[in-house]
Amino acid sequence: MSRVYNFSAGPACIADEVLKQAQEEMLDWQGTGMSVMEMSHRGKAYMSIAEKAEADLREIMNIPANYKVLFMQGGASTQFAAVPINLMGSNRKADYILTGQWSKKAIAEAKRYGDINVAASSEDSKFTTVPEQSEWNLSKDAAYLHYTPNETIVGVEFPFLPETDVPLVADMSSTIMSKEIDVSKFGIIYAGAQKNIGCAGLTIVIVRDDLIGNCIDGMPAMLDYKIMADNDSMYNTPATYSWYIAGLVFNRIKENGGIKVLEETNRRKAGKLYSAIDESSFYSNPVDVDCRSLMNVPFILGDSALDGAFLEGAEKVGLTTLKGHRSVGGMRASIYNAMPEAGVDALVEFMKDFEKNNA
Ligand SMILES: *Cc1c(COP(=O)(O)O)cnc(C)c1O
């Protein structure tokens, strides 16, 4: 068996230790004689898994007691609807910052429910920067401000935390747990699990208590944060296995020194890759230096005719899924928490060799 370094943007790599533990526990979880997949979500064994996952997440992210953690389904894309439905209130107005393809989708979905003010946009720059807050046009009566701290496709990350008097809502799908944050600054944080948490099927929603209970009448019960919170995310059958895998990941982060240690490693990993790009005249990255993503590093080759050879050569040395998003082209290396530093080192070495042989 040989494992590759998988640079996929999502679903993305998961640490070997986590997969091995899941494998060891596959047929018989801790003497129950059952796989976690086969357990009733209301049984004692599964409840202990679910509760520990939440407790560990609260500990590693330092989530204050006045926040609920919901384990939902439907991906971040479903939260694009759940957020406006739960937060818009009677005036049905919200502010959004447009910095890439994901915030664009969030805006399109929110528009189905109310009046959306795009307070700032970097579309003119092809989303290669983040507009400074001094240039934003925030409305006076918005129910909340939504933004995407890390845009996964273009690899652009906010270098600052937006300042606002209304609840701040963040789609952290591709950045959650990559660096330390102060949860109390946010009204809602949501993230699909398949990038930095675990496997697809699970969506984590961290929501401040006072924002729960105002869902617009007539909306699906499954999207109502109050129903989810009152039922401990078990109003229906949750994504039990994905929740379990997330728990293994949280536990591993806890045991390895927490998010602080991850952040240091992530900064080192991204630093190595951006240096390799910047020091070469063959590779380039179009994003403003101070807005570059820690997690998703797109780069283009001097000659796009060489893209195929690059991908093929990389594949041969076990570096996979480097093809850039179709809207950007070139390459993209997603280097989430679970990507070992050795994987980044191997990629940098391959890039240097490829340049030497082809530039
Ligand atoms: C991947 C991604 C999404 C979409 O997530 P789904 O779970 O597939 O709905 C939304 N926002 C961001 C920032 C993403 O990276």
CSV table of C-alpha atoms and ligand atoms in Angstrom, one decimal:
chain,number,residue,atom,x,y,z
A,1,MET,CA,0.0,0.0,0.0
A,2,SER,CA,1.3,3.5,-0.7
A,3,ARG,CA,-0.3,6.7,0.3
A,4,VAL,CA,-0.1,9.8,-1.9
A,5,TYR,CA,0.1,13.4,-0.9
A,6,ASN,CA,-3.4,14.5,-1.9
A,7,PHE,CA,-3.7,18.3,-2.5
A,8,SER,CA,-7.4,18.1,-3.2
A,9,ALA,CA,-9.5,21.2,-2.3
A,10,GLY,CA,-12.2,18.9,-0.9
A,11,PRO,CA,-13.0,16.3,0.0
A,12,ALA,CA,-9.4,16.5,1.2
A,13,CYS,CA,-6.8,14.5,2.9
A,14,ILE,CA,-7.3,13.1,6.4
A,15,ALA,CA,-4.4,12.2,8.7
A,16,ASP,CA,-3.2,8.6,8.5
A,17,GLU,CA,-3.6,8.2,12.3
A,18,VAL,CA,-7.3,9.1,12.1
A,19,LEU,CA,-7.9,6.7,9.2
A,20,LYS,CA,-6.0,3.9,11.0
A,21,GLN,CA,-8.0,4.4,14.1
A,22,ALA,CA,-11.2,4.3,12.1
A,23,GLN,CA,-9.9,1.1,10.5
A,24,GLU,CA,-9.1,-0.5,13.8
A,25,GLU,CA,-12.5,0.4,15.2
A,26,MET,CA,-14.4,-0.5,12.0
A,27,LEU,CA,-15.8,-3.8,12.9
A,28,ASP,CA,-16.0,-3.4,16.7
A,29,TRP,CA,-16.1,0.0,18.3
A,30,GLN,CA,-14.7,-0.4,21.8
A,31,GLY,CA,-16.2,-3.8,22.6
A,32,THR,CA,-19.7,-3.0,21.3
A,33,GLY,CA,-19.3,-5.6,18.5
A,34,MET,CA,-20.6,-3.0,16.1
A,35,SER,CA,-19.2,-0.5,13.6
A,36,VAL,CA,-20.0,3.1,14.4
A,37,MET,CA,-22.0,3.1,11.1
A,38,GLU,CA,-24.3,0.5,12.5
A,39,MET,CA,-25.1,2.2,15.8
A,40,SER,CA,-28.4,3.9,16.8
A,41,HIS,CA,-27.7,7.6,17.1
A,42,ARG,CA,-29.8,7.5,20.3
A,43,GLY,CA,-27.8,4.6,21.9
A,44,LYS,CA,-25.4,5.0,24.8
A,45,ALA,CA,-22.3,4.2,22.7
A,46,TYR,CA,-23.0,6.7,20.0
A,47,MET,CA,-24.1,9.4,22.4
A,48,SER,CA,-20.7,9.2,24.0
A,49,ILE,CA,-19.0,9.6,20.7
A,50,ALA,CA,-21.2,12.6,19.8
A,51,GLU,CA,-20.8,14.3,23.1
A,52,LYS,CA,-17.0,13.8,23.2
A,53,ALA,CA,-16.7,15.2,19.7
A,54,GLU,CA,-18.5,18.4,20.7
A,55,ALA,CA,-16.6,18.7,24.0
A,56,ASP,CA,-13.3,18.4,22.2
A,57,LEU,CA,-14.3,20.9,19.5
A,58,ARG,CA,-15.4,23.4,22.2
A,59,GLU,CA,-12.0,22.9,23.9
A,60,ILE,CA,-9.8,23.3,20.9
A,61,MET,CA,-11.7,26.3,19.5
A,62,ASN,CA,-12.3,27.7,22.9
A,63,ILE,CA,-16.0,28.1,22.2
A,64,PRO,CA,-17.8,30.2,24.8
A,65,ALA,CA,-20.7,28.7,26.8
A,66,ASN,CA,-23.3,31.0,25.2
A,67,TYR,CA,-22.7,29.3,21.8
A,68,LYS,CA,-24.4,26.2,20.5
A,69,VAL,CA,-22.5,23.8,18.3
A,70,LEU,CA,-24.9,22.2,15.7
A,71,PHE,CA,-23.9,19.1,13.7
A,72,MET,CA,-26.0,19.6,10.6
A,73,GLN,CA,-26.1,18.2,7.0
A,74,GLY,CA,-26.4,19.6,3.6
A,75,GLY,CA,-22.9,21.2,3.4
A,76,ALA,CA,-22.0,24.8,3.6
A,77,SER,CA,-24.3,25.4,0.6
A,78,THR,CA,-27.3,24.6,2.8
A,79,GLN,CA,-26.1,27.2,5.3
A,80,PHE,CA,-26.2,29.7,2.5
A,81,ALA,CA,-30.0,29.4,3.0
A,82,ALA,CA,-30.1,28.6,6.7
A,83,VAL,CA,-28.3,31.8,7.7
A,84,PRO,CA,-30.7,34.2,6.0
A,85,ILE,CA,-33.8,32.2,7.1
A,86,ASN,CA,-32.7,32.2,10.7
A,87,LEU,CA,-31.2,35.6,11.0
A,88,MET,CA,-32.9,38.0,8.6
A,89,GLY,CA,-35.7,38.9,10.9
A,90,SER,CA,-38.7,40.9,9.8
A,91,ASN,CA,-36.9,43.6,7.8
A,92,ARG,CA,-35.2,40.8,5.7
A,93,LYS,CA,-32.0,42.7,5.0
A,94,ALA,CA,-28.4,41.7,5.2
A,95,ASP,CA,-24.9,42.8,4.2
A,96,TYR,CA,-22.5,40.5,2.2
A,97,ILE,CA,-18.9,40.9,1.2
A,98,LEU,CA,-18.2,39.5,-2.2
A,99,THR,CA,-14.6,38.1,-2.5
A,100,GLY,CA,-14.9,35.0,-4.6
A,101,GLN,CA,-17.0,32.2,-6.0
A,102,TRP,CA,-18.2,31.0,-2.6
A,103,SER,CA,-19.4,34.3,-1.4
A,104,LYS,CA,-21.1,34.8,-4.7
A,105,LYS,CA,-23.1,31.6,-4.2
A,106,ALA,CA,-23.9,32.6,-0.7
A,107,ILE,CA,-25.3,35.9,-2.0
A,108,ALA,CA,-27.3,34.3,-4.7
A,109,GLU,CA,-29.0,32.0,-2.2
A,110,ALA,CA,-29.6,34.7,0.3
A,111,LYS,CA,-31.3,36.8,-2.3
A,112,ARG,CA,-34.1,34.2,-2.4
A,113,TYR,CA,-35.1,35.3,1.1
A,114,GLY,CA,-34.5,39.0,1.3
A,115,ASP,CA,-32.8,42.2,0.4
A,116,ILE,CA,-29.0,41.7,0.0
A,117,ASN,CA,-26.6,44.6,0.0
A,118,VAL,CA,-23.3,43.7,-1.5
A,119,ALA,CA,-21.3,46.1,0.7
A,120,ALA,CA,-18.0,45.4,-1.1
A,121,SER,CA,-16.7,43.4,-4.0
A,122,SER,CA,-13.3,42.4,-5.4
A,123,GLU,CA,-14.8,41.0,-8.6
A,124,ASP,CA,-13.1,43.7,-10.7
A,125,SER,CA,-9.7,42.4,-9.6
A,126,LYS,CA,-10.9,38.8,-10.5
A,127,PHE,CA,-11.1,38.2,-6.7
A,128,THR,CA,-7.3,38.5,-6.1
A,129,THR,CA,-7.7,40.8,-3.2
A,130,VAL,CA,-9.9,41.8,-0.2
A,131,PRO,CA,-11.4,45.3,-0.3
A,132,GLU,CA,-10.4,47.3,2.7
A,133,GLN,CA,-13.1,47.8,5.3
A,134,SER,CA,-12.8,51.6,4.9
A,135,GLU,CA,-14.2,51.2,1.4
A,136,TRP,CA,-17.3,49.1,2.4
A,137,ASN,CA,-20.8,50.4,2.1
A,138,LEU,CA,-22.5,48.7,5.1
A,139,SER,CA,-26.2,49.4,5.5
A,140,LYS,CA,-27.7,50.8,8.6
A,141,ASP,CA,-30.4,48.2,9.1
A,142,ALA,CA,-28.8,44.9,8.1
A,143,ALA,CA,-29.6,41.9,10.3
A,144,TYR,CA,-26.1,40.6,9.9
A,145,LEU,CA,-22.9,40.8,7.9
A,146,HIS,CA,-21.7,37.7,6.0
A,147,TYR,CA,-18.3,37.1,4.7
A,148,THR,CA,-16.0,34.3,3.5
A,149,PRO,CA,-12.7,34.5,5.4
A,150,ASN,CA,-11.0,32.1,3.0
A,151,GLU,CA,-12.1,31.8,-0.6
A,152,THR,CA,-11.1,28.3,-1.5
A,153,ILE,CA,-11.0,28.6,-5.3
A,154,VAL,CA,-8.9,31.7,-5.8
A,155,GLY,CA,-6.9,31.3,-2.6
A,156,VAL,CA,-7.7,34.6,-1.1
A,157,GLU,CA,-7.9,35.1,2.7
A,158,PHE,CA,-9.0,38.1,4.8
A,159,PRO,CA,-6.0,39.6,6.5
A,160,PHE,CA,-8.3,41.3,9.0
A,161,LEU,CA,-11.4,40.6,11.0
A,162,PRO,CA,-14.4,42.7,9.8
A,163,GLU,CA,-15.6,45.2,12.4
A,164,THR,CA,-19.4,45.4,12.8
A,165,ASP,CA,-22.1,46.1,15.3
A,166,VAL,CA,-24.4,43.5,13.8
A,167,PRO,CA,-23.7,39.7,14.1
A,168,LEU,CA,-20.8,38.6,12.0
A,169,VAL,CA,-21.4,35.4,10.0
A,170,ALA,CA,-18.4,33.5,8.5
A,171,ASP,CA,-18.3,30.7,6.1
A,172,MET,CA,-15.2,29.0,7.4
A,173,SER,CA,-15.4,25.8,5.3
A,174,SER,CA,-11.8,26.0,4.2
A,175,THR,CA,-10.2,27.7,7.1
A,176,ILE,CA,-11.8,26.5,10.3
A,177,MET,CA,-9.2,25.3,12.8
A,178,SER,CA,-6.3,26.4,10.6
A,179,LYS,CA,-5.4,29.2,13.0
A,180,GLU,CA,-6.5,30.6,16.3
A,181,ILE,CA,-9.6,32.8,16.3
A,182,ASP,CA,-11.7,34.5,18.9
A,183,VAL,CA,-15.1,32.8,18.5
A,184,SER,CA,-16.8,35.5,20.6
A,185,LYS,CA,-16.3,38.0,17.8
A,186,PHE,CA,-18.7,36.0,15.6
A,187,GLY,CA,-22.5,35.5,15.5
A,188,ILE,CA,-22.2,32.4,13.4
A,189,ILE,CA,-19.4,30.3,12.1
A,190,TYR,CA,-20.2,27.4,9.7
A,191,ALA,CA,-18.1,24.9,7.8
A,192,GLY,CA,-18.6,21.8,5.7
A,193,ALA,CA,-16.5,19.1,7.2
A,194,GLN,CA,-14.8,17.7,4.1
A,195,LYS,CA,-11.9,20.2,4.0
A,196,ASN,CA,-10.4,20.8,7.4
A,197,ILE,CA,-12.5,18.6,9.6
A,198,GLY,CA,-13.1,15.2,8.3
A,199,CYS,CA,-15.4,13.6,5.7
A,200,ALA,CA,-18.3,14.9,3.8
A,201,GLY,CA,-21.8,14.8,5.0
A,202,LEU,CA,-21.4,16.9,8.1
A,203,THR,CA,-21.7,20.7,8.6
A,204,ILE,CA,-20.5,22.3,11.8
A,205,VAL,CA,-22.5,25.4,12.8
A,206,ILE,CA,-21.4,27.4,15.8
A,207,VAL,CA,-24.1,29.9,16.7
A,208,ARG,CA,-24.5,32.4,19.5
A,209,ASP,CA,-27.6,31.6,21.7
A,210,ASP,CA,-29.4,34.9,21.0
A,211,LEU,CA,-29.5,34.3,17.3
A,212,ILE,CA,-31.5,31.1,17.7
A,213,GLY,CA,-35.2,31.1,17.6
A,214,ASN,CA,-36.1,33.6,14.9
A,215,CYS,CA,-36.5,31.4,11.9
A,216,ILE,CA,-38.9,32.7,9.3
A,217,ASP,CA,-42.3,30.9,9.5
A,218,GLY,CA,-42.9,28.3,6.9
A,219,MET,CA,-39.3,27.3,6.4
A,220,PRO,CA,-38.1,23.7,6.6
A,221,ALA,CA,-37.8,22.4,10.1
A,222,MET,CA,-34.4,20.9,9.2
A,223,LEU,CA,-33.0,24.4,8.6
A,224,ASP,CA,-34.3,25.9,11.9
A,225,TYR,CA,-31.5,26.4,14.3
A,226,LYS,CA,-33.9,26.3,17.2
A,227,ILE,CA,-35.2,22.9,16.3
A,228,MET,CA,-31.6,21.6,15.7
A,229,ALA,CA,-30.4,23.1,19.1
A,230,ASP,CA,-33.4,21.8,21.1
A,231,ASN,CA,-32.8,18.3,19.7
A,232,ASP,CA,-29.0,18.3,20.2
A,233,SER,CA,-28.7,18.0,16.4
A,234,MET,CA,-30.7,14.8,16.5
A,235,TYR,CA,-34.1,15.9,15.2
A,236,ASN,CA,-33.5,13.4,12.5
A,237,THR,CA,-30.7,10.9,12.0
A,238,PRO,CA,-27.5,12.9,11.8
A,239,ALA,CA,-24.5,12.1,9.7
A,240,THR,CA,-23.3,9.6,12.4
A,241,TYR,CA,-20.1,8.4,10.8
A,242,SER,CA,-18.9,11.8,9.6
A,243,TRP,CA,-19.6,13.1,13.1
A,244,TYR,CA,-17.5,10.2,14.5
A,245,ILE,CA,-14.6,10.9,12.1
A,246,ALA,CA,-14.7,14.6,13.0
A,247,GLY,CA,-14.4,13.6,16.6
A,248,LEU,CA,-11.3,11.6,15.9
A,249,VAL,CA,-9.8,14.6,14.2
A,250,PHE,CA,-10.7,17.0,17.1
A,251,ASN,CA,-9.2,14.5,19.6
A,252,ARG,CA,-6.0,14.3,17.6
A,253,ILE,CA,-5.7,18.1,17.4
A,254,LYS,CA,-6.2,18.3,21.1
A,255,GLU,CA,-3.5,15.7,21.8
A,256,ASN,CA,-1.0,17.3,19.4
A,257,GLY,CA,-1.0,20.7,21.1
A,258,GLY,CA,-4.1,22.3,19.7
A,259,ILE,CA,-4.8,24.9,17.0
A,260,LYS,CA,-1.8,27.0,18.1
A,261,VAL,CA,0.6,24.3,16.9
A,262,LEU,CA,-1.4,23.7,13.7
A,263,GLU,CA,-1.3,27.4,13.0
A,264,GLU,CA,2.5,27.5,13.3
A,265,THR,CA,2.9,24.5,11.0
A,266,ASN,CA,0.4,25.9,8.5
A,267,ARG,CA,2.2,29.2,8.4
A,268,ARG,CA,5.5,27.4,7.7
A,269,LYS,CA,3.9,25.1,5.1
A,270,ALA,CA,2.3,28.0,3.2
A,271,GLY,CA,5.5,30.1,3.6
A,272,LYS,CA,7.6,27.4,1.9
A,273,LEU,CA,5.2,27.1,-1.0
A,274,TYR,CA,4.7,30.9,-1.6
A,275,SER,CA,8.5,31.4,-1.4
A,276,ALA,CA,9.0,28.7,-4.0
A,277,ILE,CA,6.6,30.5,-6.2
A,278,ASP,CA,7.9,34.0,-5.6
A,279,GLU,CA,11.6,33.0,-6.0
A,280,SER,CA,10.9,31.5,-9.4
A,281,SER,CA,10.2,33.4,-12.6
A,282,PHE,CA,8.4,30.3,-13.9
A,283,TYR,CA,5.6,30.0,-11.3
A,284,SER,CA,3.3,32.8,-10.2
A,285,ASN,CA,0.4,33.5,-7.9
A,286,PRO,CA,-1.9,36.5,-8.7
A,287,VAL,CA,-3.2,37.1,-5.2
A,288,ASP,CA,-2.2,40.3,-3.3
A,289,VAL,CA,0.6,39.2,-1.0
A,290,ASP,CA,-1.2,40.2,2.2
A,291,CYS,CA,-4.4,38.3,1.2
A,292,ARG,CA,-2.8,35.0,0.3
A,293,SER,CA,-4.6,32.0,1.7
A,294,LEU,CA,-2.9,29.7,4.2
A,295,MET,CA,-4.9,26.7,3.0
A,296,ASN,CA,-5.3,27.0,-0.8
A,297,VAL,CA,-2.4,28.0,-2.9
A,298,PRO,CA,-3.1,28.4,-6.6
A,299,PHE,CA,-0.2,29.0,-9.0
A,300,ILE,CA,0.2,29.1,-12.7
A,301,LEU,CA,3.0,28.0,-14.9
A,302,GLY,CA,4.9,30.4,-17.2
A,303,ASP,CA,3.6,28.3,-20.1
A,304,SER,CA,0.2,26.8,-19.7
A,305,ALA,CA,1.0,24.3,-22.5
A,306,LEU,CA,3.1,22.6,-19.8
A,307,ASP,CA,0.2,22.0,-17.4
A,308,GLY,CA,-0.4,18.5,-18.5
A,309,ALA,CA,3.3,17.5,-18.2
A,310,PHE,CA,3.4,19.1,-14.7
A,311,LEU,CA,0.4,17.2,-13.5
A,312,GLU,CA,1.6,13.9,-15.0
A,313,GLY,CA,5.1,14.3,-13.5
A,314,ALA,CA,3.6,15.2,-10.1
A,315,GLU,CA,1.3,12.2,-10.2
A,316,LYS,CA,4.3,10.0,-10.8
A,317,VAL,CA,6.0,11.0,-7.6
A,318,GLY,CA,2.8,10.7,-5.6
A,319,LEU,CA,1.6,14.3,-5.6
A,320,THR,CA,-2.0,14.3,-6.7
A,321,THR,CA,-5.0,16.5,-7.4
A,322,LEU,CA,-3.0,19.6,-8.2
A,323,LYS,CA,-5.1,20.7,-11.1
A,324,GLY,CA,-6.5,24.2,-10.6
A,325,HIS,CA,-10.2,25.0,-10.5
A,326,ARG,CA,-11.6,25.3,-14.0
A,327,SER,CA,-12.4,28.9,-13.4
A,328,VAL,CA,-8.8,29.8,-12.5
A,329,GLY,CA,-6.7,27.3,-14.5
A,330,GLY,CA,-3.2,26.3,-13.6
A,331,MET,CA,-2.6,24.5,-10.4
A,332,ARG,CA,-3.9,24.6,-6.9
A,333,ALA,CA,-2.3,23.0,-3.9
A,334,SER,CA,-4.7,22.8,-0.9
A,335,ILE,CA,-2.6,22.3,2.2
A,336,TYR,CA,-5.2,21.9,4.9
A,337,ASN,CA,-4.3,20.8,8.5
A,338,ALA,CA,-4.0,17.2,7.5
A,339,MET,CA,-1.4,17.8,4.8
A,340,PRO,CA,2.0,16.9,6.4
A,341,GLU,CA,4.8,19.4,6.0
A,342,ALA,CA,6.7,16.7,4.2
A,343,GLY,CA,4.0,16.8,1.5
A,344,VAL,CA,4.7,20.5,0.9
A,345,ASP,CA,8.4,19.8,0.9
A,346,ALA,CA,8.0,17.1,-1.7
A,347,LEU,CA,5.8,19.5,-3.8
A,348,VAL,CA,8.4,22.3,-3.6
A,349,GLU,CA,11.2,19.9,-4.6
A,350,PHE,CA,9.1,18.7,-7.6
A,351,MET,CA,8.4,22.2,-8.7
A,352,LYS,CA,12.1,23.1,-8.7
A,353,ASP,CA,13.0,20.0,-10.7
A,354,PHE,CA,10.2,20.6,-13.1
A,355,GLU,CA,11.3,24.2,-13.6
A,356,LYS,CA,14.9,23.2,-14.2
A,357,ASN,CA,13.9,20.7,-16.8
A,358,ASN,CA,11.3,22.7,-18.6
A,359,ALA,CA,11.8,26.5,-18.2
B,1,LIG,C1,-16.3,24.0,-0.4
B,1,LIG,C2,-16.9,25.3,0.1
B,1,LIG,C3,-18.3,25.5,0.1
B,1,LIG,C4,-19.2,24.4,-0.4
B,1,LIG,O1,-19.3,23.4,0.6
B,1,LIG,P1,-20.4,22.2,0.5
B,1,LIG,O2,-20.2,21.6,1.8
B,1,LIG,O3,-20.0,21.4,-0.7
B,1,LIG,O4,-21.7,22.8,0.3
B,1,LIG,C5,-18.7,26.7,0.6
B,1,LIG,N1,-17.9,27.6,1.0
B,1,LIG,C6,-16.6,27.5,1.0
B,1,LIG,C7,-15.7,28.6,1.4
B,1,LIG,C8,-16.0,26.3,0.5
B,1,LIG,O5,-14.7,26.1,0.5
